[in-house]
Amino acid sequence: MTLAQKRSTSPKFDNSFLSSLQKKFPELVPPAIALLIFLTIWQLFSWTPGATLPGPIKVIQDTWILILYPFYDKGGTDKGLFWQIWASLQRVAISYTLAAIVGIGLGVLIGVNKTMSKALDPLFQLLRTVPPLAWVPISLAALRQNEPAALFVIFITAIWPILINTAVGVTQIPQDYNNVAKVLQLSKKEYFFNILIPSALPYIFTGLRIAIGLAWLAIIAAEIVMSGIVGIGFFIWDAYQNNNVSEVILALVYIGVVGLILDKLMAALQNRILPSEQK
């Protein structure tokens, strides 16, 4: 009788637990279920005859030391995943900041000057289509060192969406705003801070969000080619060279998580700065 009662109440307990969990975290349950399904399918495929990639269970078994000890530092490039990612993030922060400053400045200049826009737009459209890896040999030939070359690759990759979106945002300022500025006889400084920047801000943030993802992609590509520097990209290449596929997969997971966090942080900053009517 007791066993039957337990069996009859357990489904209700499970349902109530899931419903309460979904009420508390409504946005967490669907992606968690999707992730569980993905991991299950991945594991099943890894068990098929002839499969070459390890499943999630094998990956955890092979890399549990890296997972448990991300802060170890034995010198040189033999460091834990935290330090590898931290080194990459530092490079991204430096170059992304420079790209944002230069990109917004040039975007505003091009947006307000039609002659400058016509002159430089073909050049910018040409350069922005060059993949990050294609810039690596040029940057190495010009700068001669891995570190500044990696910084340049990130900068040249991240600047284009910022520049182009800023320029578009400036050209999309409503004519009524410009008419009001003329009626009030606003100075160039007042026009810049009170009309131009607030109106173009949604476009600027769109470029910044796109650029942060491209910058993170670029540093990975640059570090894979530029051997001998601490970074998650070099970690991936070194693991592949040593046939440690599980370590490569683990690093890819970390890269995806960091990229997602960067995008969410930029989205949170956008929601905090932009007025509600511009979101």
Short mmCIF file of C-alpha atoms in Angstrom, two decimals:
data_model
loop_
_atom_site.label_atom_id
_atom_site.label_comp_id
_atom_site.label_asym_id
_atom_site.label_seq_id
_atom_site.Cartn_x
_atom_site.Cartn_y
_atom_site.Cartn_z
CA MET A 1 0.00 0.00 0.00
CA THR A 2 2.81 2.36 0.88
CA LEU A 3 4.66 1.52 -2.35
CA ALA A 4 1.53 2.19 -4.41
CA GLN A 5 1.06 5.53 -2.69
CA LYS A 6 4.66 6.48 -3.47
CA ARG A 7 4.21 5.53 -7.10
CA SER A 8 1.01 7.54 -7.41
CA THR A 9 2.44 10.67 -5.81
CA SER A 10 5.83 10.73 -7.54
CA PRO A 11 4.48 11.99 -10.92
CA LYS A 12 2.62 14.78 -9.14
CA PHE A 13 5.82 15.66 -7.31
CA ASP A 14 7.80 15.73 -10.56
CA ASN A 15 5.16 17.82 -12.33
CA SER A 16 4.90 20.27 -9.47
CA PHE A 17 8.69 20.54 -9.29
CA LEU A 18 9.00 21.24 -13.01
CA SER A 19 6.14 23.73 -12.98
CA SER A 20 7.58 25.58 -10.00
CA LEU A 21 11.00 25.60 -11.66
CA GLN A 22 9.54 26.99 -14.86
CA LYS A 23 7.69 29.70 -12.92
CA LYS A 24 10.90 30.80 -11.19
CA PHE A 25 13.11 30.49 -14.29
CA PRO A 26 10.81 30.73 -17.34
CA GLU A 27 13.70 31.38 -19.75
CA LEU A 28 15.95 28.65 -18.34
CA VAL A 29 13.88 25.50 -18.83
CA PRO A 30 13.52 25.47 -22.68
CA PRO A 31 17.26 25.93 -23.41
CA ALA A 32 18.14 23.39 -20.70
CA ILE A 33 15.87 20.81 -22.34
CA ALA A 34 17.32 21.62 -25.78
CA LEU A 35 20.86 21.26 -24.42
CA LEU A 36 20.01 17.92 -22.84
CA ILE A 37 18.58 16.64 -26.13
CA PHE A 38 21.68 17.84 -28.01
CA LEU A 39 24.05 16.13 -25.57
CA THR A 40 22.03 12.92 -25.78
CA ILE A 41 22.12 12.90 -29.60
CA TRP A 42 25.85 13.68 -29.55
CA GLN A 43 26.52 10.84 -27.14
CA LEU A 44 24.50 8.39 -29.22
CA PHE A 45 26.40 9.35 -32.38
CA SER A 46 29.72 8.88 -30.57
CA TRP A 47 28.74 5.27 -29.84
CA THR A 48 28.08 4.44 -33.50
CA PRO A 49 30.70 2.24 -35.23
CA GLY A 50 33.41 4.27 -36.93
CA ALA A 51 32.77 7.46 -34.93
CA THR A 52 35.96 9.50 -34.57
CA LEU A 53 34.81 12.29 -32.25
CA PRO A 54 34.41 11.54 -28.52
CA GLY A 55 31.05 12.00 -26.85
CA PRO A 56 30.38 14.33 -23.92
CA ILE A 57 31.07 11.58 -21.36
CA LYS A 58 34.46 10.82 -22.92
CA VAL A 59 35.29 14.53 -23.15
CA ILE A 60 34.65 15.01 -19.44
CA GLN A 61 36.65 11.91 -18.58
CA ASP A 62 39.63 13.09 -20.65
CA THR A 63 39.60 16.71 -19.50
CA TRP A 64 38.41 16.58 -15.91
CA ILE A 65 41.79 17.88 -14.68
CA LEU A 66 41.48 20.95 -16.92
CA ILE A 67 37.91 21.46 -15.71
CA LEU A 68 38.78 21.13 -12.03
CA TYR A 69 42.03 23.12 -12.14
CA PRO A 70 41.58 26.07 -14.55
CA PHE A 71 44.00 28.29 -12.59
CA TYR A 72 47.20 26.23 -12.73
CA ASP A 73 50.29 27.95 -14.12
CA LYS A 74 53.46 25.99 -14.91
CA GLY A 75 55.05 28.81 -16.88
CA GLY A 76 55.28 29.52 -20.57
CA THR A 77 52.20 28.44 -22.47
CA ASP A 78 51.45 25.60 -20.03
CA LYS A 79 48.61 27.32 -18.20
CA GLY A 80 45.05 26.50 -17.18
CA LEU A 81 42.06 27.42 -19.31
CA PHE A 82 41.27 30.46 -17.18
CA TRP A 83 44.62 32.05 -17.99
CA GLN A 84 44.34 31.08 -21.65
CA ILE A 85 40.95 32.77 -21.94
CA TRP A 86 42.07 35.70 -19.83
CA ALA A 87 45.02 36.38 -22.15
CA SER A 88 42.70 36.29 -25.17
CA LEU A 89 40.17 38.58 -23.49
CA GLN A 90 42.89 41.11 -22.70
CA ARG A 91 43.86 41.27 -26.37
CA VAL A 92 40.21 41.61 -27.36
CA ALA A 93 39.64 44.40 -24.82
CA ILE A 94 42.58 46.46 -26.07
CA SER A 95 41.85 46.14 -29.78
CA TYR A 96 38.06 46.34 -29.41
CA THR A 97 38.35 49.60 -27.47
CA LEU A 98 40.59 51.08 -30.16
CA ALA A 99 38.23 49.83 -32.87
CA ALA A 100 35.25 51.42 -31.10
CA ILE A 101 36.99 54.79 -30.75
CA VAL A 102 38.29 54.91 -34.32
CA GLY A 103 35.16 53.32 -35.81
CA ILE A 104 32.72 55.70 -34.16
CA GLY A 105 34.90 58.71 -35.00
CA LEU A 106 35.27 57.78 -38.67
CA GLY A 107 31.61 56.76 -38.86
CA VAL A 108 30.47 60.17 -37.67
CA LEU A 109 32.86 61.90 -40.08
CA ILE A 110 31.62 59.87 -43.04
CA GLY A 111 27.99 60.25 -42.01
CA VAL A 112 28.07 64.03 -41.94
CA ASN A 113 30.31 64.48 -45.00
CA LYS A 114 28.84 63.10 -48.21
CA THR A 115 32.01 63.73 -50.21
CA MET A 116 34.08 61.78 -47.70
CA SER A 117 31.50 59.00 -47.76
CA LYS A 118 31.62 58.67 -51.54
CA ALA A 119 35.42 58.67 -51.51
CA LEU A 120 35.97 56.11 -48.74
CA ASP A 121 32.95 53.81 -49.02
CA PRO A 122 34.38 51.65 -51.85
CA LEU A 123 37.63 51.20 -49.93
CA PHE A 124 35.83 50.27 -46.73
CA GLN A 125 33.51 47.84 -48.51
CA LEU A 126 36.56 46.17 -50.04
CA LEU A 127 38.54 45.85 -46.81
CA ARG A 128 35.66 44.68 -44.63
CA THR A 129 35.18 41.53 -46.71
CA VAL A 130 38.73 40.30 -46.03
CA PRO A 131 38.62 37.34 -43.56
CA PRO A 132 40.55 37.66 -40.28
CA LEU A 133 43.00 34.89 -41.23
CA ALA A 134 43.97 36.76 -44.39
CA TRP A 135 45.21 39.68 -42.27
CA VAL A 136 47.57 37.46 -40.26
CA PRO A 137 50.48 37.24 -42.74
CA ILE A 138 50.21 40.96 -43.54
CA SER A 139 50.23 41.90 -39.86
CA LEU A 140 53.18 39.58 -39.15
CA ALA A 141 55.13 40.97 -42.10
CA ALA A 142 54.49 44.56 -41.03
CA LEU A 143 54.78 44.29 -37.25
CA ARG A 144 57.25 41.38 -36.94
CA GLN A 145 55.91 40.26 -33.55
CA ASN A 146 53.05 37.97 -32.59
CA GLU A 147 51.45 40.16 -29.93
CA PRO A 148 51.01 43.41 -31.89
CA ALA A 149 50.07 41.39 -34.97
CA ALA A 150 47.29 39.66 -33.03
CA LEU A 151 46.05 43.02 -31.73
CA PHE A 152 45.97 44.42 -35.27
CA VAL A 153 43.99 41.43 -36.59
CA ILE A 154 41.33 41.97 -33.93
CA PHE A 155 41.24 45.72 -34.58
CA ILE A 156 40.90 45.46 -38.36
CA THR A 157 38.18 42.82 -38.02
CA ALA A 158 36.10 44.63 -35.40
CA ILE A 159 36.21 48.16 -36.79
CA TRP A 160 34.01 47.69 -39.87
CA PRO A 161 30.60 46.97 -38.30
CA ILE A 162 31.14 49.83 -35.86
CA LEU A 163 32.18 52.27 -38.58
CA ILE A 164 29.46 51.32 -41.07
CA ASN A 165 26.61 51.22 -38.55
CA THR A 166 27.67 54.55 -37.06
CA ALA A 167 27.74 56.15 -40.50
CA VAL A 168 24.30 54.75 -41.30
CA GLY A 169 22.96 55.98 -37.97
CA VAL A 170 24.22 59.51 -38.63
CA THR A 171 22.63 59.60 -42.10
CA GLN A 172 19.31 58.36 -40.66
CA ILE A 173 18.86 61.32 -38.30
CA PRO A 174 15.31 62.64 -38.90
CA GLN A 175 15.21 65.87 -40.88
CA ASP A 176 12.93 67.37 -38.23
CA TYR A 177 15.77 67.14 -35.72
CA ASN A 178 18.08 68.99 -38.10
CA ASN A 179 15.44 71.64 -38.67
CA VAL A 180 15.04 72.14 -34.92
CA ALA A 181 18.80 72.48 -34.58
CA LYS A 182 18.82 75.19 -37.23
CA VAL A 183 15.90 77.06 -35.63
CA LEU A 184 17.55 76.96 -32.20
CA GLN A 185 20.90 77.82 -33.77
CA LEU A 186 22.69 75.08 -31.92
CA SER A 187 26.46 75.10 -31.99
CA LYS A 188 28.31 72.15 -33.51
CA LYS A 189 29.14 70.87 -30.04
CA GLU A 190 25.52 71.11 -28.89
CA TYR A 191 24.29 69.45 -32.09
CA PHE A 192 26.81 66.63 -31.70
CA PHE A 193 25.94 65.77 -28.09
CA ASN A 194 22.22 66.59 -28.06
CA ILE A 195 21.05 65.38 -31.48
CA LEU A 196 23.63 63.44 -33.49
CA ILE A 197 24.90 60.97 -30.87
CA PRO A 198 21.50 60.25 -29.22
CA SER A 199 19.87 59.67 -32.62
CA ALA A 200 22.67 57.41 -33.90
CA LEU A 201 23.11 55.52 -30.63
CA PRO A 202 20.91 52.51 -31.55
CA TYR A 203 22.92 52.00 -34.75
CA ILE A 204 26.19 52.43 -32.86
CA PHE A 205 25.23 49.75 -30.36
CA THR A 206 24.22 47.41 -33.17
CA GLY A 207 27.70 47.80 -34.59
CA LEU A 208 29.30 47.34 -31.19
CA ARG A 209 27.41 44.09 -30.56
CA ILE A 210 28.35 42.69 -33.94
CA ALA A 211 31.96 43.80 -33.48
CA ILE A 212 32.43 42.13 -30.09
CA GLY A 213 31.51 38.78 -31.60
CA LEU A 214 33.80 39.32 -34.59
CA ALA A 215 36.63 40.41 -32.30
CA TRP A 216 36.30 37.22 -30.27
CA LEU A 217 36.30 35.16 -33.46
CA ALA A 218 39.33 37.05 -34.81
CA ILE A 219 41.52 36.50 -31.77
CA ILE A 220 40.89 32.77 -31.92
CA ALA A 221 41.92 32.67 -35.57
CA ALA A 222 44.97 34.85 -34.95
CA GLU A 223 46.19 32.78 -31.99
CA ILE A 224 45.85 29.51 -33.88
CA VAL A 225 48.25 30.78 -36.55
CA MET A 226 50.57 32.69 -34.20
CA SER A 227 52.23 29.92 -32.23
CA GLY A 228 54.01 30.36 -28.92
CA ILE A 229 51.66 32.85 -27.23
CA VAL A 230 49.29 32.21 -24.35
CA GLY A 231 45.68 32.22 -25.53
CA ILE A 232 42.74 29.94 -26.09
CA GLY A 233 43.37 29.85 -29.85
CA PHE A 234 46.91 28.56 -29.42
CA PHE A 235 45.63 26.10 -26.79
CA ILE A 236 43.26 24.64 -29.40
CA TRP A 237 45.98 24.33 -32.02
CA ASP A 238 48.44 22.79 -29.56
CA ALA A 239 45.82 20.27 -28.40
CA TYR A 240 45.05 19.34 -32.00
CA GLN A 241 48.74 18.88 -32.79
CA ASN A 242 48.99 16.49 -29.85
CA ASN A 243 45.82 14.64 -30.94
CA ASN A 244 43.90 15.70 -27.80
CA VAL A 245 40.50 16.05 -29.46
CA SER A 246 38.68 16.15 -26.13
CA GLU A 247 40.68 19.21 -25.09
CA VAL A 248 39.78 20.89 -28.38
CA ILE A 249 36.08 20.24 -27.78
CA LEU A 250 36.31 21.52 -24.21
CA ALA A 251 38.02 24.70 -25.42
CA LEU A 252 35.29 25.19 -28.03
CA VAL A 253 32.66 24.99 -25.29
CA TYR A 254 34.52 27.61 -23.26
CA ILE A 255 34.83 29.84 -26.33
CA GLY A 256 31.10 29.62 -26.98
CA VAL A 257 30.25 30.40 -23.36
CA VAL A 258 32.57 33.41 -23.26
CA GLY A 259 31.20 34.69 -26.58
CA LEU A 260 27.65 34.38 -25.25
CA ILE A 261 28.59 36.24 -22.06
CA LEU A 262 30.22 39.05 -24.04
CA ASP A 263 27.11 39.46 -26.19
CA LYS A 264 24.82 39.46 -23.14
CA LEU A 265 26.99 42.05 -21.38
CA MET A 266 26.86 44.30 -24.43
CA ALA A 267 23.08 43.83 -24.66
CA ALA A 268 22.72 44.71 -20.96
CA LEU A 269 24.82 47.84 -21.48
CA GLN A 270 22.67 48.78 -24.47
CA ASN A 271 19.45 48.35 -22.50
CA ARG A 272 20.86 50.43 -19.66
CA ILE A 273 22.03 53.35 -21.78
CA LEU A 274 19.42 53.58 -24.53
CA PRO A 275 16.10 55.27 -23.77
CA SER A 276 13.11 52.92 -23.71
CA GLU A 277 11.65 54.35 -26.94
CA GLN A 278 14.87 53.56 -28.84
CA LYS A 279 15.21 49.92 -27.72
#
